[in-house]
Short mmCIF file of C-alpha atoms in Angstrom, two decimals:
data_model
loop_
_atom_site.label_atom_id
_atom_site.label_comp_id
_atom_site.label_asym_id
_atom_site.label_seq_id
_atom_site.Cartn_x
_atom_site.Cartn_y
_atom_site.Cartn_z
CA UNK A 1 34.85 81.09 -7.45
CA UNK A 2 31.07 82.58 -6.12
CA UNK A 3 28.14 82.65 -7.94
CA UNK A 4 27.25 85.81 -9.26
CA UNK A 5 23.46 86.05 -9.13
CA UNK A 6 20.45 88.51 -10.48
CA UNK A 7 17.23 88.18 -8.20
CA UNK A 8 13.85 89.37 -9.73
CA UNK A 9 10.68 90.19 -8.53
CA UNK A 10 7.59 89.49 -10.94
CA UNK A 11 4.75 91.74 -10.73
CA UNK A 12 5.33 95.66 -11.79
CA UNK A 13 8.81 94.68 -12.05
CA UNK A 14 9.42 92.01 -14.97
CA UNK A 15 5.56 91.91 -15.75
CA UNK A 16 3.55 94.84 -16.93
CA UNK A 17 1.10 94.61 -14.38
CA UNK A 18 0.13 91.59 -11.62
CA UNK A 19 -0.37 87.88 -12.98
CA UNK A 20 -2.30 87.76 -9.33
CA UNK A 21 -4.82 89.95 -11.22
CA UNK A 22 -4.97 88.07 -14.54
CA UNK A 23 -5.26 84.50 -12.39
CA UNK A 24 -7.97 86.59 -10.69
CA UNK A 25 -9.71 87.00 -13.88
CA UNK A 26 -9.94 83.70 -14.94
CA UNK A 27 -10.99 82.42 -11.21
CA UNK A 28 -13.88 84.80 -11.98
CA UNK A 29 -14.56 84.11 -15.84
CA UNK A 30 -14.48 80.55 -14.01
CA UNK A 31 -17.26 80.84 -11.80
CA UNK A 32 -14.72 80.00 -8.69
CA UNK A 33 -14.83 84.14 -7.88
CA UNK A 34 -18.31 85.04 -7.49
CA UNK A 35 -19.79 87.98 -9.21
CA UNK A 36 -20.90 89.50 -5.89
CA UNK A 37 -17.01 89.01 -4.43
CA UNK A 38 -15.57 90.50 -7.63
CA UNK A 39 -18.07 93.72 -7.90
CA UNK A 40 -18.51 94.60 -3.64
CA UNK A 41 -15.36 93.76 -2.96
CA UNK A 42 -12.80 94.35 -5.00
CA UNK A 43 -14.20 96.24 -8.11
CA UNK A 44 -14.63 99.66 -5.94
CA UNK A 45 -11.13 100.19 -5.04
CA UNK A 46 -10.14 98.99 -8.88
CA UNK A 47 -12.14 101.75 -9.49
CA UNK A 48 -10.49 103.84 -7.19
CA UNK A 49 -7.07 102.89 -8.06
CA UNK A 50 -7.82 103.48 -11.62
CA UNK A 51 -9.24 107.11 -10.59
CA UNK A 52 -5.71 107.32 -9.10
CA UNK A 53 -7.78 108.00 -5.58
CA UNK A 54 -6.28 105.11 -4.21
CA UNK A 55 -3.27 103.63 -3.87
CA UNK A 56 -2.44 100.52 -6.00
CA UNK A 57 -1.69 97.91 -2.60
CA UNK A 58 -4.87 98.62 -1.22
CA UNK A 59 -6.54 97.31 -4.58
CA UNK A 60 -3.81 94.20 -4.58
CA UNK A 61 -4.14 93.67 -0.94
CA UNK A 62 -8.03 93.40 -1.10
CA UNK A 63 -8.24 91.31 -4.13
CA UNK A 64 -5.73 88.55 -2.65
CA UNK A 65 -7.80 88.48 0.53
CA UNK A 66 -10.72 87.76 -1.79
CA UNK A 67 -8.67 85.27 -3.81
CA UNK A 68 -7.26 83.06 -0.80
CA UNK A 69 -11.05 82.83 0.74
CA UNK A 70 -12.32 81.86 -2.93
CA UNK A 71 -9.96 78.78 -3.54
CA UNK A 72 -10.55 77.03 -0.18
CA UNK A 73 -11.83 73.79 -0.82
CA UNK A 74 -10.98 74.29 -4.72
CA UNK A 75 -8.84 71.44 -6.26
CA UNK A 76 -5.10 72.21 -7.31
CA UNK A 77 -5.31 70.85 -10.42
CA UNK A 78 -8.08 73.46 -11.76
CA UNK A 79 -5.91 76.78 -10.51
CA UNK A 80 -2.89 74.81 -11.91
CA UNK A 81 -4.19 74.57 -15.72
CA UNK A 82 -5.98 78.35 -15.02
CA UNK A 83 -2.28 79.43 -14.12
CA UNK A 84 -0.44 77.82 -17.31
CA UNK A 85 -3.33 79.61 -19.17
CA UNK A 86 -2.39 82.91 -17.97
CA UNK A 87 1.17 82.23 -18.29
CA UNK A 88 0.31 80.97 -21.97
CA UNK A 89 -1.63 83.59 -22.59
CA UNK A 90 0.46 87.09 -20.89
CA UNK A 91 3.42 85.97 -20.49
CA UNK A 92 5.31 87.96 -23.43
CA UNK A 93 3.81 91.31 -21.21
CA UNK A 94 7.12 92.50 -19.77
CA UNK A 95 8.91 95.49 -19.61
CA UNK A 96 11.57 95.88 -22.08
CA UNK A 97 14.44 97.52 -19.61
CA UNK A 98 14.21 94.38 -17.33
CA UNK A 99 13.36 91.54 -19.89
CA UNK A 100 17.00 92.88 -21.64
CA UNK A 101 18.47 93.14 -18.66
CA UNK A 102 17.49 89.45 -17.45
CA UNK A 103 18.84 88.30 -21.33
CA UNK A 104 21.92 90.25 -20.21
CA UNK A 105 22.55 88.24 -16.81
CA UNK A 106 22.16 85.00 -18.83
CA UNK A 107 24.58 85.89 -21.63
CA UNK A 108 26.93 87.30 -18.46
CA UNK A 109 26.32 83.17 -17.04
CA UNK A 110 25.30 85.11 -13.64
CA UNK A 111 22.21 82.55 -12.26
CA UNK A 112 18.56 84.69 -12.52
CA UNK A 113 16.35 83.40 -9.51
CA UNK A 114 13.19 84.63 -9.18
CA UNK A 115 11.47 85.79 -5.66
CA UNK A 116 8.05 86.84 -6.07
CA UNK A 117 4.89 87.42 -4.00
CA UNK A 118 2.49 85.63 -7.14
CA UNK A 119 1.64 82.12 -6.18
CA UNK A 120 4.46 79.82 -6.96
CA UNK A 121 2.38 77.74 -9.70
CA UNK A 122 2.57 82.09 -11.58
CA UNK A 123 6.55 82.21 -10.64
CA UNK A 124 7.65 79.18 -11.55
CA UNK A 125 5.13 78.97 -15.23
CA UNK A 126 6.94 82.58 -16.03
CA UNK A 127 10.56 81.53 -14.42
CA UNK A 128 10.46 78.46 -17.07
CA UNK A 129 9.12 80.75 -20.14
CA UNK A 130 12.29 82.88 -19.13
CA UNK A 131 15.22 80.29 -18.51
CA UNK A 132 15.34 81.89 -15.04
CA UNK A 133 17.69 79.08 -12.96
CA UNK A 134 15.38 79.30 -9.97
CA UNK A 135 12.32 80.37 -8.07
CA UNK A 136 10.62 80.83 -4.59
CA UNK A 137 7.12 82.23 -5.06
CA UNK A 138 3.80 82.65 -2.32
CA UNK A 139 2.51 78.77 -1.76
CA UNK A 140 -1.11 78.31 -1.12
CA UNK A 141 -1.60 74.89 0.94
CA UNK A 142 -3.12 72.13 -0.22
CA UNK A 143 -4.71 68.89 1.97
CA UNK A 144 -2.47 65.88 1.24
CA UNK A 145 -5.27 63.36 0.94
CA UNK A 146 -8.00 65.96 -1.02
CA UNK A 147 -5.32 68.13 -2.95
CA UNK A 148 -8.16 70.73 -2.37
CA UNK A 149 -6.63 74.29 -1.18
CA UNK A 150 -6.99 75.07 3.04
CA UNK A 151 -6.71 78.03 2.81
CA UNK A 152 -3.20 78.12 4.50
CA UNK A 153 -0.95 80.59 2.57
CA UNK A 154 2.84 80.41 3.05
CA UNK A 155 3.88 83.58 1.70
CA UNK A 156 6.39 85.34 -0.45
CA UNK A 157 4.83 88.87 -0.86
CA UNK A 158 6.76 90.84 2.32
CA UNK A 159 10.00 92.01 3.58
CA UNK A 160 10.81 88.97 5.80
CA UNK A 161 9.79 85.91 3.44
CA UNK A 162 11.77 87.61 0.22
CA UNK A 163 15.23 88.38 2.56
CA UNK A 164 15.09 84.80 3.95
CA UNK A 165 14.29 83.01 0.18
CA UNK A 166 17.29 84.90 -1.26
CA UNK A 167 19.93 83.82 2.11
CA UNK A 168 18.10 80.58 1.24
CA UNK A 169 19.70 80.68 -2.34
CA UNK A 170 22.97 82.23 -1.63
CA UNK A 171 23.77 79.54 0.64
CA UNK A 172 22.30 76.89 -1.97
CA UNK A 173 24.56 78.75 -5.32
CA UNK A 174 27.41 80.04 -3.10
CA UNK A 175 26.39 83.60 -4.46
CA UNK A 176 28.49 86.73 -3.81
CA UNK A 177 26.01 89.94 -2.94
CA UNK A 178 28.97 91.84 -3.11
CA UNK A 179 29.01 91.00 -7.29
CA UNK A 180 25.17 90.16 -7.44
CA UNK A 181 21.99 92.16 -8.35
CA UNK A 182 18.28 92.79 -7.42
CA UNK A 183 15.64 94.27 -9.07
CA UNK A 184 12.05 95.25 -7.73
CA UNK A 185 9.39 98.10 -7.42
CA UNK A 186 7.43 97.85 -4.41
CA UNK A 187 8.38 98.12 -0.35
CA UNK A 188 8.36 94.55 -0.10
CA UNK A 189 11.16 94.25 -2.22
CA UNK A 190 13.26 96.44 -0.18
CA UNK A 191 15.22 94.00 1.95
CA UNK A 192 16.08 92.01 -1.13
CA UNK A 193 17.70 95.42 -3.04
CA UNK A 194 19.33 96.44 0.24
CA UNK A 195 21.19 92.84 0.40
CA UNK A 196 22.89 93.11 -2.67
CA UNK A 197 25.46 95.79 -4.72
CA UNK A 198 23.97 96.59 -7.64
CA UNK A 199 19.99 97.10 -6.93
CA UNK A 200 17.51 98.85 -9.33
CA UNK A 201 13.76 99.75 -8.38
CA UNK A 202 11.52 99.82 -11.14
CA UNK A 203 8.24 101.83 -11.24
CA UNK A 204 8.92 102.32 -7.48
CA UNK A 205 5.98 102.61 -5.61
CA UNK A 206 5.55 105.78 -3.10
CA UNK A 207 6.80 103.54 0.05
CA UNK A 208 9.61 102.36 -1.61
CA UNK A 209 11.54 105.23 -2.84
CA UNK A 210 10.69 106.81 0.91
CA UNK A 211 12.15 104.01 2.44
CA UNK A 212 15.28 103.85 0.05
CA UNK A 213 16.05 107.66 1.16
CA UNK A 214 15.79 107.24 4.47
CA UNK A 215 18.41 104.57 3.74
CA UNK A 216 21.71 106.72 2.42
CA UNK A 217 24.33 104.00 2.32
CA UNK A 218 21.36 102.12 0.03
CA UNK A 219 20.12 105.46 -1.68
CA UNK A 220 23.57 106.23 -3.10
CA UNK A 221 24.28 102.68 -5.21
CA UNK A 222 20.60 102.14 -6.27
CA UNK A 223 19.40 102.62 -9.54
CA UNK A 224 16.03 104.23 -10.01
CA UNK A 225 14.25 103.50 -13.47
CA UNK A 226 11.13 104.10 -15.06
CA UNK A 227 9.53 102.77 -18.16
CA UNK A 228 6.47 104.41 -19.68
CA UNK A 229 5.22 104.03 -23.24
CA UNK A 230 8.04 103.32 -25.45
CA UNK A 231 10.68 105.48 -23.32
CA UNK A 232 12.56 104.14 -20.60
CA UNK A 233 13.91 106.86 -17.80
CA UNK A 234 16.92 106.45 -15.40
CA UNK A 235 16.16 109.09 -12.88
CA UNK A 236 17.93 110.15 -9.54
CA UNK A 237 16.38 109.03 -6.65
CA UNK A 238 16.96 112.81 -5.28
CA UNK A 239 14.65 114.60 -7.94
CA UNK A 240 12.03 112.05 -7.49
CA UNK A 241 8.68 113.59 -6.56
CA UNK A 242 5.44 113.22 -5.11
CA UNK A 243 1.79 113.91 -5.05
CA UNK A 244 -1.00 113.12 -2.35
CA UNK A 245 -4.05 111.10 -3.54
#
């Protein structure tokens, strides 16, 4: 008999907001992210994004291009213990929809693998604190002799790397994507809800619901929910709406 299997993304999705951005923090609080970086950089499209006159990925996208230049030469061991802080520390910040939902895959025995684009030391802390069978998250390359970061970046946040990390774990489980389930909010976690039967977007971003209509046979099994406050909406991807920044 296949595996039946529930595959999770991690930031906006299961967690409230980014652990990228709370590792991010600490870096800084840290002295390993210079003031300078944190307030030329990446504090003006914050800003922005806060303002809501700019989109959230532009503020992500700019502050991991800040983060991978910040931890070359930096030992693994110091963004290791920063990481099980933040875990420690945020790790009870989910959404309620798809932290019940994940409880409900476990009591169902279906395996819950997460795929996310957060460094694997972020998946794999919040994967354990879950019971989640299995994880592939972004790995950041470390010499062999130094254990000091290079600066190479294997990564787990697009399209491409998230399809090939979940054929990577059907063929390891045996899973049936005809029985299995994916959840996930932003573009990059399109071809993983588009590979299984039962997908649900949460908080979509813009890009993503776009790219789910223009995909019928995809836009008539997904399920589109959004959680806000202490409500929780299941809306139809059809009446969803937008305004331009």
């Amino acid at each position: 008999m296949k595996t039946i299997a529930a595959f999770y993304d991690i930031d906006g999705t299961l967690y409230r907001e980014a652990l990228s951005v709370e590792l991010f923090k600490k870096l800084s609080r840290n002295g390993i992210v210079s003031d300078y970086k944190w307030y030329n950089e990446v504090k003006p499209l914050y800003d922005k994004w806060v303002t809501r006159e700019a989109n959230y990925d532009d503020y992500i996208d700019k502050l991991s291009k800040v983060y991978h230049e910040c931890i070359v030469g930096v030992d693994e061991g110091v963004i290791k213990f920063l990481a099980n802080q933040v875990i420690e520390e945020k790790g009870e910040k989910l959404f309620r929809h798809t932290k019940n939902r994940l409880q409900w895959h476990k009591d169902q025995g279906h395996k819950v693998i997460i795929i996310s684009g957060s460094s694997y030391d972020l998946a794999s802390g919040l994967a354990k604190r879950l019971g989640a069978d299995d994880v592939a998250g972004t790995v950041f390359i470390t010499d062999p002799e130094t254990r000091e970061y290079t600066g190479k970046v294997i990564p787990m946040w697009d399209r491409e790397s998230k399809i090939k990390a979940l054929n990577n774990f059907v063929e390891k489980y045996d899973i049936d994507l005809d029985q299995s389930y994916a959840y996930g909010d932003t573009n990059g976690d399109f071809t993983m809800l588009n590979a299984v039967k039962y997908p649900t977007m949460i908080n979509p971003t813009k890009e993503l619901i776009q790219h789910v209509k223009e995909t019928p046979e995809l836009a008539a099994r997904i399920e589109t929910i959004v959680e806000r406050k202490d409500v929780i909406y299941k809306l139809n991807i059809n009446d969803v709406d937008f305004y331009e920044y």
